[in-house]
Short mmCIF file of C-alpha atoms and ligand atoms in Angstrom, two decimals:
data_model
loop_
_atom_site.label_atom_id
_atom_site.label_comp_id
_atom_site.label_asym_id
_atom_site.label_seq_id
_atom_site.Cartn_x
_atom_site.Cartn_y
_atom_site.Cartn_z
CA UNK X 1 -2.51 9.98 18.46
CA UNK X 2 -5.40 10.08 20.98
CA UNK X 3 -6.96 8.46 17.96
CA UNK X 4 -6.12 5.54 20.38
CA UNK X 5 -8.73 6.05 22.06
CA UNK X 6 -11.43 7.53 19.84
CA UNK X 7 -10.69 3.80 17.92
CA UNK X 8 -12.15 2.23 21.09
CA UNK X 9 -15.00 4.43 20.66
CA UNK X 10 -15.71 3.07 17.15
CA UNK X 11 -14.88 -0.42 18.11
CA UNK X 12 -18.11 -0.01 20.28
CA UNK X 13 -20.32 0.49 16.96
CA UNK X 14 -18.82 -2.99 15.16
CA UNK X 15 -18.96 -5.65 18.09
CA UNK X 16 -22.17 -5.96 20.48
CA UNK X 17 -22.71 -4.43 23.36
CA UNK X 18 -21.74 -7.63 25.80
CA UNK X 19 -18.58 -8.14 24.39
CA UNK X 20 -17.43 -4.67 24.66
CA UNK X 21 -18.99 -4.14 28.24
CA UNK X 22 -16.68 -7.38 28.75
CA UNK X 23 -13.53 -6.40 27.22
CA UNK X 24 -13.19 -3.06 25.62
CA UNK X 25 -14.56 -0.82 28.50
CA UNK X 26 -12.01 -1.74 30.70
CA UNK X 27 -8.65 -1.03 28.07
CA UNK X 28 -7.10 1.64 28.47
CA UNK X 29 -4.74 3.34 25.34
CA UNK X 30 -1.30 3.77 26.73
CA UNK X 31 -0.77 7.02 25.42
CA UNK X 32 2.61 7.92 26.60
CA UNK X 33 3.90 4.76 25.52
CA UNK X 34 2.28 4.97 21.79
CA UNK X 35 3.31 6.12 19.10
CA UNK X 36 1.55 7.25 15.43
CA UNK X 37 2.76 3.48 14.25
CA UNK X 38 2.44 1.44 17.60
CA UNK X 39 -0.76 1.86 19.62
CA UNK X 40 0.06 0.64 22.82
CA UNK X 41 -3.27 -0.43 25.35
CA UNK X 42 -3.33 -1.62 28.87
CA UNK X 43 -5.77 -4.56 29.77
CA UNK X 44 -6.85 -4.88 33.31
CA UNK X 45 -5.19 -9.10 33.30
CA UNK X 46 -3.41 -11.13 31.25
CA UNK X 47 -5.96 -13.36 30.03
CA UNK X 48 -8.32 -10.53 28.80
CA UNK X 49 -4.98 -8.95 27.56
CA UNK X 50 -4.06 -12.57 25.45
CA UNK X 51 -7.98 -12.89 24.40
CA UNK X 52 -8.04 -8.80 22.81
CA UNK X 53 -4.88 -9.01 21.40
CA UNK X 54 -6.38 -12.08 19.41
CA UNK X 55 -9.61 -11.16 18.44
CA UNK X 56 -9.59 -7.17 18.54
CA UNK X 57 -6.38 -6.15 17.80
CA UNK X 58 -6.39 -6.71 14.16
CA UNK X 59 -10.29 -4.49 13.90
CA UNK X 60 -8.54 -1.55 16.28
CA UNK X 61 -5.78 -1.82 13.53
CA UNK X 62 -7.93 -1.80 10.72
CA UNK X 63 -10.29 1.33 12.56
CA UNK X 64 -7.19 3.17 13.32
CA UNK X 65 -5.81 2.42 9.73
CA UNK X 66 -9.52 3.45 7.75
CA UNK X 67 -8.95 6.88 10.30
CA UNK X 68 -5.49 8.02 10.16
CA UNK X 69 -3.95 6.08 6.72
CA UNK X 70 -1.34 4.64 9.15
CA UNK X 71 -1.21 0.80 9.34
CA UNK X 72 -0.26 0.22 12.84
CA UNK X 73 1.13 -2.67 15.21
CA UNK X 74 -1.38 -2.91 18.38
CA UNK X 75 -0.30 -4.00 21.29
CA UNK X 76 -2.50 -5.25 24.01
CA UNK X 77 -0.52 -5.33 27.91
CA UNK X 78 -1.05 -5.37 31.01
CA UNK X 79 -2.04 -2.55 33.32
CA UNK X 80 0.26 -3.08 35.86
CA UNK X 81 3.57 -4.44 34.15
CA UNK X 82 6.21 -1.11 34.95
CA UNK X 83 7.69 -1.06 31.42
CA UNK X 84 9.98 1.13 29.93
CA UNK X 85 8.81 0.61 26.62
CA UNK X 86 8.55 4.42 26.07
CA UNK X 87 9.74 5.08 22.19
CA UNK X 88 12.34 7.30 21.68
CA UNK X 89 10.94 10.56 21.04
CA UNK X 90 12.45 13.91 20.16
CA UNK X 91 16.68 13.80 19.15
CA UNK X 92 17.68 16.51 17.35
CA UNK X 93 14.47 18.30 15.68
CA UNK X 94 14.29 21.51 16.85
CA UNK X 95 10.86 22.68 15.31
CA UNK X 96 8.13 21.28 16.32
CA UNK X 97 6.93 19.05 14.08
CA UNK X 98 3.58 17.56 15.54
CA UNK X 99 1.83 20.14 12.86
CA UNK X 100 2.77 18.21 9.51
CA UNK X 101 2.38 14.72 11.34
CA UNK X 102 5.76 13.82 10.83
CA UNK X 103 7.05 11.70 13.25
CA UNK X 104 10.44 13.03 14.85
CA UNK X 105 12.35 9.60 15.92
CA UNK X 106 12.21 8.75 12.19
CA UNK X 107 15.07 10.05 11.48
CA UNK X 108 18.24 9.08 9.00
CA UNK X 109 20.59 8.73 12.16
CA UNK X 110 17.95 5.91 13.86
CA UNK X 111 18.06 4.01 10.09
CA UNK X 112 19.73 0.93 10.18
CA UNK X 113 21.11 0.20 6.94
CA UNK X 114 22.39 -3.08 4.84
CA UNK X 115 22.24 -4.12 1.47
CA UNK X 116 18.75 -4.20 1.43
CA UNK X 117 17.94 -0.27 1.83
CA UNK X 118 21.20 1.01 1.34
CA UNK X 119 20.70 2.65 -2.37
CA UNK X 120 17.27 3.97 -0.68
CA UNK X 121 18.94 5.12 2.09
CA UNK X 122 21.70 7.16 0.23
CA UNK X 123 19.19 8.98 -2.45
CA UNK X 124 17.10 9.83 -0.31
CA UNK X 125 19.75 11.91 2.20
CA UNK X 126 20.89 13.01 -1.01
CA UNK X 127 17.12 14.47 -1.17
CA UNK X 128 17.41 15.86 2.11
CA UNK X 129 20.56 17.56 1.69
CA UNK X 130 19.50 19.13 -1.98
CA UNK X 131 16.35 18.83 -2.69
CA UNK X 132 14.46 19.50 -6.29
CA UNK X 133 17.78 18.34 -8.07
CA UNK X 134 18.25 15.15 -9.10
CA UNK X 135 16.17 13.39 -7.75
CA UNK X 136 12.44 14.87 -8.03
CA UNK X 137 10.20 13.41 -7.75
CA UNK X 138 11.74 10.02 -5.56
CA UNK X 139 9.58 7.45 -6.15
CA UNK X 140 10.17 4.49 -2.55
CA UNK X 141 8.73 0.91 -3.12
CA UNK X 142 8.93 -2.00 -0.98
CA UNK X 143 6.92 -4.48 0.87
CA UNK X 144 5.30 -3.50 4.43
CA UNK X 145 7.46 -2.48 7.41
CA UNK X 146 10.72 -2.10 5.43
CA UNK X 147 10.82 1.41 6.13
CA UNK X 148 9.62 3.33 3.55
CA UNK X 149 7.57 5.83 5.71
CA UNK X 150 10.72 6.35 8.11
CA UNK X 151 12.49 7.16 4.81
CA UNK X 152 10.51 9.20 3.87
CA UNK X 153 9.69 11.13 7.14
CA UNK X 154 13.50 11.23 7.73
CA UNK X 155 13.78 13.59 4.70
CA UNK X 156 10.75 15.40 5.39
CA UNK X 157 12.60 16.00 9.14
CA UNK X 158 15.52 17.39 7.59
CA UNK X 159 13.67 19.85 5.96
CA UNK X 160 11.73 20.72 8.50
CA UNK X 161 15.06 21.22 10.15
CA UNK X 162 16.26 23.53 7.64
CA UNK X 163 13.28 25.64 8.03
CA UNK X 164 11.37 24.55 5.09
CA UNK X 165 7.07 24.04 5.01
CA UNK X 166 7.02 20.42 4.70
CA UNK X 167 3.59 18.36 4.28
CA UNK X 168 3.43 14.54 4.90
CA UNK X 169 0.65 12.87 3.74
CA UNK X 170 -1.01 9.47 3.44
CA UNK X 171 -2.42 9.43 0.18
CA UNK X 172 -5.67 8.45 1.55
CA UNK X 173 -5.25 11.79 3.52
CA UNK X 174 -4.51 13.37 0.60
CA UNK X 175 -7.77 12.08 -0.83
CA UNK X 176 -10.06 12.59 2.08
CA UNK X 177 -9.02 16.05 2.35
CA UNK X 178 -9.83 16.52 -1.66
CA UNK X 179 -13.00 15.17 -1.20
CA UNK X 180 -13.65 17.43 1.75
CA UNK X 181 -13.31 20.33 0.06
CA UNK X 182 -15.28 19.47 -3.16
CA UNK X 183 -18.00 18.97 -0.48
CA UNK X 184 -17.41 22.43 0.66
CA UNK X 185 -16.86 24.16 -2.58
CA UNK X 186 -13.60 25.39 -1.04
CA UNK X 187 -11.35 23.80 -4.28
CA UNK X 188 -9.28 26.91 -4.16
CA UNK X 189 -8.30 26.56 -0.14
CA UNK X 190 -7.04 22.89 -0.67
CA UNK X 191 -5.37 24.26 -3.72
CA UNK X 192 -3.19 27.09 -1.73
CA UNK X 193 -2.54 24.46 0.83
CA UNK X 194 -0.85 22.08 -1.26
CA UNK X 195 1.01 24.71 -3.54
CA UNK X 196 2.56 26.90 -0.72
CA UNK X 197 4.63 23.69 0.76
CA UNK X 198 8.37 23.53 -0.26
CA UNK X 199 8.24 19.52 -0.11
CA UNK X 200 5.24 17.32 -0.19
CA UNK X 201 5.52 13.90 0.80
CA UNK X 202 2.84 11.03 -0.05
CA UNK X 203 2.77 8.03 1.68
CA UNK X 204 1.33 4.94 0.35
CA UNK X 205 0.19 6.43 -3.16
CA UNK X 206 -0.97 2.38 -4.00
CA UNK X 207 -4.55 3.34 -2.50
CA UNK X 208 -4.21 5.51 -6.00
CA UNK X 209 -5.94 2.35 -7.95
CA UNK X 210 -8.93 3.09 -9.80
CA UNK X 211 -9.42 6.81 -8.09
CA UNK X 212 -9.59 8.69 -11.23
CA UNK X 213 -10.81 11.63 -10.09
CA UNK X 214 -8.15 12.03 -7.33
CA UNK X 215 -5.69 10.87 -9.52
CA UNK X 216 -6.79 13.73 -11.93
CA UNK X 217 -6.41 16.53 -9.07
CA UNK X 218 -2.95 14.85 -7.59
CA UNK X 219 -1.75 15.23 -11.67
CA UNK X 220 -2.35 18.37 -11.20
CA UNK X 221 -0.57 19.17 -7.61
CA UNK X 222 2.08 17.39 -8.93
CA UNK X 223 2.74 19.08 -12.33
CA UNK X 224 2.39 22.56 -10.40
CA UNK X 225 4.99 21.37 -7.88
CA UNK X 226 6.80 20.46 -10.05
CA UNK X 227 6.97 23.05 -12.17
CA UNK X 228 7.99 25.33 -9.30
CA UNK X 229 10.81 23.36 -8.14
CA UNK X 230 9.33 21.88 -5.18
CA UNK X 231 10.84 18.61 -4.16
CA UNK X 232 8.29 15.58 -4.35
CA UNK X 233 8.63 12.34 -2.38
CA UNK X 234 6.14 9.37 -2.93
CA UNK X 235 6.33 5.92 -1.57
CA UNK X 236 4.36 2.81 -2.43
CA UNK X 237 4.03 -1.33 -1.59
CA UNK X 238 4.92 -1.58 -5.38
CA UNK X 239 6.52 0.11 -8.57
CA UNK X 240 4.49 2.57 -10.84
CA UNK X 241 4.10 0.10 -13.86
CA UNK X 242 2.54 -2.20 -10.84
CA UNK X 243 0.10 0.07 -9.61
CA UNK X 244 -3.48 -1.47 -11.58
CA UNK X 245 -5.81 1.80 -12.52
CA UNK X 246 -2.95 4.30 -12.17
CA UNK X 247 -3.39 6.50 -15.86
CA UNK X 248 -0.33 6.36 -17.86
CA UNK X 249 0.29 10.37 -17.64
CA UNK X 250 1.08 9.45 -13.59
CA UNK X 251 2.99 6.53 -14.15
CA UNK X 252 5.70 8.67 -16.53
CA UNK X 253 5.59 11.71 -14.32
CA UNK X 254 6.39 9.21 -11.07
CA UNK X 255 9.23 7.86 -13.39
CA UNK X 256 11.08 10.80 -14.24
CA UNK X 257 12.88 11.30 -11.47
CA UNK X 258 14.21 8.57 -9.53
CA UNK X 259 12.67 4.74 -8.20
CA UNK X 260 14.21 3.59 -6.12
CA UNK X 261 12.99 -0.25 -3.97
CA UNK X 262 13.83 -1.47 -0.40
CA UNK X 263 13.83 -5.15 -0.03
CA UNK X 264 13.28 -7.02 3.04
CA UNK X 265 16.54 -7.52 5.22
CA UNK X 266 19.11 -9.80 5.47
CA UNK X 267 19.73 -11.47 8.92
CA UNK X 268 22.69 -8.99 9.84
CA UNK X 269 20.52 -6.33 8.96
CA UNK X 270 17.73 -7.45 11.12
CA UNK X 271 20.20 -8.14 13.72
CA UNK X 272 21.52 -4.47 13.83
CA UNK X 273 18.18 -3.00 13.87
CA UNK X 274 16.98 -5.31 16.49
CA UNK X 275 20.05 -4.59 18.59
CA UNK X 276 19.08 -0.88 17.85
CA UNK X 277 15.89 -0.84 19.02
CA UNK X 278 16.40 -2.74 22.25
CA UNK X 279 18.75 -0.03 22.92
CA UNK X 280 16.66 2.66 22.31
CA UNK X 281 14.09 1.59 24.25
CA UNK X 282 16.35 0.32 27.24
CA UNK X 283 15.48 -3.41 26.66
CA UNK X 284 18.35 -5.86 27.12
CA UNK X 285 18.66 -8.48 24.70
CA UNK X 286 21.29 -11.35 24.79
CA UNK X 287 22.89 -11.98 21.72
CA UNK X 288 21.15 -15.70 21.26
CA UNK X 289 18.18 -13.78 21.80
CA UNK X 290 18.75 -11.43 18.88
CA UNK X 291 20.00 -13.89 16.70
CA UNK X 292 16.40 -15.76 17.87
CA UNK X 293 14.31 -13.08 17.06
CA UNK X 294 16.44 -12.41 13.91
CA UNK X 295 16.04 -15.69 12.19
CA UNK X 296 12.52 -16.15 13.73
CA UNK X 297 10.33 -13.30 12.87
CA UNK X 298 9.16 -12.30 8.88
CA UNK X 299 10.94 -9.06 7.47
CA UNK X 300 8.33 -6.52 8.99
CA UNK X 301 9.95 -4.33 11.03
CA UNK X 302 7.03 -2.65 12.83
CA UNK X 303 5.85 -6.47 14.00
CA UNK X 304 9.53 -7.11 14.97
CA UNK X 305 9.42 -3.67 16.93
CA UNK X 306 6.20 -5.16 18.39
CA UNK X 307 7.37 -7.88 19.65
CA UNK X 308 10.45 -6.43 21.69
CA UNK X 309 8.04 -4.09 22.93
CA UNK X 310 5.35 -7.01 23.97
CA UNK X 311 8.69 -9.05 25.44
CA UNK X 312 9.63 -6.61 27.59
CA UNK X 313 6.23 -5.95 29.03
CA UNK X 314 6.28 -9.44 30.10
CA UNK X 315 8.92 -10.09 31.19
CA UNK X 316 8.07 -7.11 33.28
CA UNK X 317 4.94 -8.44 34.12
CA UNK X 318 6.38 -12.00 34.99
CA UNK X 319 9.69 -10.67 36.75
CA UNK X 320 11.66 -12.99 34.53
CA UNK X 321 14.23 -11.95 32.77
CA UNK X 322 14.04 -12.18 28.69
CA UNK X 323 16.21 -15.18 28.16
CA UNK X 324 16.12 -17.42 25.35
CA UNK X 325 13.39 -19.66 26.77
CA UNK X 326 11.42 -17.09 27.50
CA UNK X 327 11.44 -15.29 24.23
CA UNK X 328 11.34 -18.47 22.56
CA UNK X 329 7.84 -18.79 24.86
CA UNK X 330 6.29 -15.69 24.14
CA UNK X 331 7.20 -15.61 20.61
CA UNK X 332 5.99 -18.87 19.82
CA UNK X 333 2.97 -17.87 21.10
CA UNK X 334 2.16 -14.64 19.64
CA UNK X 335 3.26 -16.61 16.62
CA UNK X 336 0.12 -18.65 17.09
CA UNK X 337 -2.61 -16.14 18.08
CA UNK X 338 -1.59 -14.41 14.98
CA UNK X 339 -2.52 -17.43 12.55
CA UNK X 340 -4.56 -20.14 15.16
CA UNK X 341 -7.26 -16.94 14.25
CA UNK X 342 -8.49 -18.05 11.30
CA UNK X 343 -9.99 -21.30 9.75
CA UNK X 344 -10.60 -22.83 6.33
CA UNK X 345 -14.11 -22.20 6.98
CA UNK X 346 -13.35 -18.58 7.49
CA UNK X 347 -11.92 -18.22 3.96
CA UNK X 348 -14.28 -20.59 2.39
CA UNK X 349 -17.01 -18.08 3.19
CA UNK X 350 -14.91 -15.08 2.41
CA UNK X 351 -14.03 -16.67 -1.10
CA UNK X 352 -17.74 -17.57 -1.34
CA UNK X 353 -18.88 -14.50 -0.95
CA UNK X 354 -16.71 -12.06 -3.23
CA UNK X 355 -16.77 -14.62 -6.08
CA UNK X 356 -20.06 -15.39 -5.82
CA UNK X 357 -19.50 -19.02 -5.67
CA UNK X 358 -21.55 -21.54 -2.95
CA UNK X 359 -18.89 -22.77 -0.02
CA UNK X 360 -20.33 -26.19 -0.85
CA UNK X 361 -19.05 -25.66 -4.24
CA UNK X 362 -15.95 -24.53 -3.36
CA UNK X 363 -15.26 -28.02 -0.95
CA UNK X 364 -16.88 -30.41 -3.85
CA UNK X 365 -14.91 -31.86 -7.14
CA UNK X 366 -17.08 -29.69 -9.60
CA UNK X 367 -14.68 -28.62 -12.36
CA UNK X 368 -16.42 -25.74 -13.64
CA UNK X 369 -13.81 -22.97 -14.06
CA UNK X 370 -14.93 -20.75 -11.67
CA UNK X 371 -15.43 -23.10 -9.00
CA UNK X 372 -12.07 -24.43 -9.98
CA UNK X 373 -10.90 -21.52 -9.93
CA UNK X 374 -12.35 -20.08 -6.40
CA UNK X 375 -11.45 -23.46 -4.88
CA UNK X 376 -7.82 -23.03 -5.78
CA UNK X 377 -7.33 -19.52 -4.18
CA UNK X 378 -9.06 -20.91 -0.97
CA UNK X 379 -6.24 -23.64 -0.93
CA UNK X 380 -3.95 -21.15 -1.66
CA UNK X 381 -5.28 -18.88 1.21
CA UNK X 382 -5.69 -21.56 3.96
CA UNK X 383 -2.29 -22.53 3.49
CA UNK X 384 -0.99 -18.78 3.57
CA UNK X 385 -3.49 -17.90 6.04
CA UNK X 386 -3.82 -20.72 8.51
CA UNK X 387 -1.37 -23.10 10.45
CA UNK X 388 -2.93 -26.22 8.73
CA UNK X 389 -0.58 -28.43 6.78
CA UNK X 390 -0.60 -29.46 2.93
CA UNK X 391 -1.71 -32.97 4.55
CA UNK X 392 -4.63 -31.20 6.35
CA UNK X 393 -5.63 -28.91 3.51
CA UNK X 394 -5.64 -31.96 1.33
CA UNK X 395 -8.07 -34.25 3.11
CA UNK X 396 -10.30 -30.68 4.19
CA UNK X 397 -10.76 -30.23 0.24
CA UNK X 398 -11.41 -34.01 -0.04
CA UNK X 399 -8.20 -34.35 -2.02
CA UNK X 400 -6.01 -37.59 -2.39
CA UNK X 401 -2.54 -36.42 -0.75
CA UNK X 402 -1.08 -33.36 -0.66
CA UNK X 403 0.91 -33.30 -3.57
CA UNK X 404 -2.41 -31.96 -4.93
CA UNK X 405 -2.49 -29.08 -2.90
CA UNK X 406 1.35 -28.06 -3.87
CA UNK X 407 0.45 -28.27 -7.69
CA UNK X 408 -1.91 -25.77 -6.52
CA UNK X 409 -0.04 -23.38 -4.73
CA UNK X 410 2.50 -23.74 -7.75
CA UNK X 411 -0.10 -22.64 -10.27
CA UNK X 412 -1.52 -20.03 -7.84
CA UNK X 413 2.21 -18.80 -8.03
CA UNK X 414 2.64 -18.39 -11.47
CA UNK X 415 -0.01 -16.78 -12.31
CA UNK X 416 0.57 -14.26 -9.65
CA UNK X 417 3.63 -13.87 -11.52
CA UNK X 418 2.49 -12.87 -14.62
CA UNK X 419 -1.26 -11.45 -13.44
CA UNK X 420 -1.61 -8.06 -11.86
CA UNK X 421 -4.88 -7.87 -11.72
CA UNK X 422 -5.08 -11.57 -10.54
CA UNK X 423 -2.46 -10.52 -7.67
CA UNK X 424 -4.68 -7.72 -6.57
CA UNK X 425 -7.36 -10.03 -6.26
CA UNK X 426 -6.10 -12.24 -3.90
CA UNK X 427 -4.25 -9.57 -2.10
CA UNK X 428 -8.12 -8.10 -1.10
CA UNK X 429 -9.62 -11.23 -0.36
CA UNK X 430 -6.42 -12.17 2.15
CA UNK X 431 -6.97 -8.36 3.40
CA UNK X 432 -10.72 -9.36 4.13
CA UNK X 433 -9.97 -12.50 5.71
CA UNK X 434 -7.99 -11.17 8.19
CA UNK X 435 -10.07 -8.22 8.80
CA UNK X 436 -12.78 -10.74 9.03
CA UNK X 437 -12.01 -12.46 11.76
CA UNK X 438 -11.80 -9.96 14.29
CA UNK X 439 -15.37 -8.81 14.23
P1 ADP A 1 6.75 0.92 5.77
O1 ADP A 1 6.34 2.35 5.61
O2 ADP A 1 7.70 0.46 4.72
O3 ADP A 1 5.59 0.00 5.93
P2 ADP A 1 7.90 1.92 8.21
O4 ADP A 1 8.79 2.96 7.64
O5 ADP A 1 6.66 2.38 8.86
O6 ADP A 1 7.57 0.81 7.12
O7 ADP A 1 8.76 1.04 9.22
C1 ADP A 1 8.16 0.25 10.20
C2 ADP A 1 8.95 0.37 11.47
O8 ADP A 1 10.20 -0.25 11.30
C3 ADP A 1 9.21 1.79 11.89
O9 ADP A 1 9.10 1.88 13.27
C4 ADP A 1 10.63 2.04 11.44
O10 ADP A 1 11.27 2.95 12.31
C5 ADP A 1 11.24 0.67 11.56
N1 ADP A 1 12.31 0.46 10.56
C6 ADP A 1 12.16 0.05 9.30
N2 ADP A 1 13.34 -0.06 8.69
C7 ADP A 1 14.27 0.31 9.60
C8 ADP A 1 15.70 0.42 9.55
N3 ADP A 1 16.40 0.10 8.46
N4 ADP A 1 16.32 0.83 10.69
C9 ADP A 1 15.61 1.13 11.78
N5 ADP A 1 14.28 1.05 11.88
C10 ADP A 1 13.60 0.64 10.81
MG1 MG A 2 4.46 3.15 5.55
#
């Protein structure tokens, strides 16, 4: 975790040297108050902390993310604000676990459950409890932040609890490492590693696509695992049959055992693990305030997490306490910097440039299908990606009203539907416009 602060480092390469004199040499990374998931830097005011966390937190995110195959929440503060935001380390592990990377407060007694993650929940304790029976390998899907790594991790602390080697990796660890050792010629060292564990845990096995190579050496990690009676646990942002590029000898061998899906939570859920965290971090939170953040905030947990964390620290910094004005304050406004970011311009060029289209194109009333078609997903983007209304979007694309731009976002729709490859598309232009912007 003192990647924290070797990010910074690599920040310096990507932005010039002005705006990091400005900005980045004076944050510092919070390191006690971090953790593998939440990167936690102190800015020297709140303005430069409000300007960073808007146009450098999503890069350090994306650095930190390219480094360690963890996609983390950053959270730019304030030097000075005496918070307790401190995440709840240790609990019951015994072992030390900082060797395999797994982290110890993700545990099965800190999981909140609901109908949402309950059947996840239950199979995967079962795991814990006996592994390489039943269930082997589990297969975890579910959209970001619904708690598939702390699933995971919570069986792979069990284990470790019981004394068995565990290994947690990213798959994109799991790859880097591969590749390291091909580089090497040291095949047979990366082999022993992986064969001697008792469990092996791979997080995020979506990066998978198109990696045949990799995908040929994890077949055969797997299948030797396997074979042994070693317990396997794999998560992913979406089922096998999902996954585009993944060969068909994979896909079975992920569904023999058991697949299993968390879905986002439903508003008592979110309550109880809002009500959770504050407690575990020592913030207080008013029940209106809860029920606020509750019905406010999307499904991801980490960003929920987040913002307790960043709500505390002002109201730290402020000396107010966090009532429901306040939160509704800060969150509307963290709200913003989050979207205000990016413009239609921003996605026109994006768009532009991985289909190869002209931006002037793109804005005119050419209906060529590939300028059709490139001029559709920028609608569809701007009004995913930006705060700008159908009305807005409409008269930016030159378009009567803006029933015209909801026929589009209806098309868009169905064919992400049907479309994998289509859905994959879009998914890594969105990912570039938003890694765009914070350059
Ligand atoms: P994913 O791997 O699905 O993207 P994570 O497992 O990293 O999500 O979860 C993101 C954060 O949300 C973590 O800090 C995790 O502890 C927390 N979290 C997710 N689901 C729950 C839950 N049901 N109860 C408590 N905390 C949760
Ligand atoms: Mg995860």
């Amino acid at each position: 975790m003192e990647n924290g602060k070797k990010i910074l480092e690599k920040l310096k390469n990507e932005i010039s040297q002005n705006e990091y004199n400005r900005y980045i040499k004076n944050l510092e990374f919070d390191e006690s108050s971090s953790r593998s998931d939440i990167l936690i830097y102190n800015a020297p005011n709140i303005l430069s902390a409000k300007w960073i966390q808007t146009k450098y937190a999503k890069k350090i995110a994306h650095l930190y993310e390219v480094d360690s195959g963890i996609n983390a929440e950053v959270i730019i503060q304030v030097k000075n604000a005496k918070t307790k935001s401190k995440a709840p380390m240790k609990k019951s592990i015994k072992k030390d676990s900082s060797s395999t990377l797994l982290n110890p407060s993700f545990t099965f007694e800190s999981f909140v459950t609901g109908n949402s993650n309950e059947l996840a929940f239950n199979v995967s304790l079962a795991v814990a409890k006996n592994p390489s029976t039943q269930y082997n390998p589990l297969f975890i899907y579910g959209g970001v932040g619904l708690g598939k790594t702390h699933l995971m991790q919570a069986v792979g602390n069990y284990r470790l609890n019981e004394g068995d080697k565990v290994i947690y990796n990213t798959f994109e660890q799991f790859m880097n490492r591969y590749i390291a050792h091909i580089r090497s010629n040291t095949m047979d060292r990366f082999r022993d590693f992986y064969r001697n564990c008792d469990i092996l845990l791979i997080d995020d096995i979506q990066f998978i696509s198109r990696k045949e190579q990799t995908q040929d050496e994890f077949f055969h990690t797997f299948n030797e695992l396997h074979s042994l009676g070693k317990q396997i646990v794999i998560t992913s942002d979406r089922p096998p049959k999902k996954i585009a590029g993944l060969v068909d000898r994979l896909k079975s061998r992920f569904e023999w055992g058991m697949l299993v899906s968390i879905n986002p939570p439903e508003l008592e859920t979110k309550i109880a693990i809002i009500k959770k965290k504050a407690l575990l971090d020592g913030i207080r939170l008013d029940d209106d305030v809860v029920n606020f953040l509750a019905s406010n905030l999307g499904n991801n947990i980490r960003e929920i997490e987040g913002t307790i964390i960043k709500l505390n620290a002002m109201s730290h910094l402020l000396r107010k306490p966090i009532t429901l004005e306040f939160a509704k304050d800060a969150v509307s406004d963290y709200l913003q910097d989050k979207k205000e970011n990016i413009t239609i311009d921003d996605i026109i060029e994006i768009v532009s440039e991985e289909l190869n289209i002209k931006p002037s194109d793109i804005k005119s009333k050419k209906r060529a299908k590939k300028i059709v078609e490139a001029r559709r997903i920028a609608i569809y983007l701007a009004r995913n990606l930006t705060p700008n209304s159908m009305p807005q979007i409409a008269v930016y694309f030159g378009m009567k009203d803006h029933s015209a731009i909801s026929h589009t976002m209806k098309k868009i729709e169905e064919i992400l539907e049907s479309d994998e490859n289509f859905k994959v598309l879009i998914e890594e232009i969105s990912n570039k416009v938003e890694t765009f912007k914070t350059k």
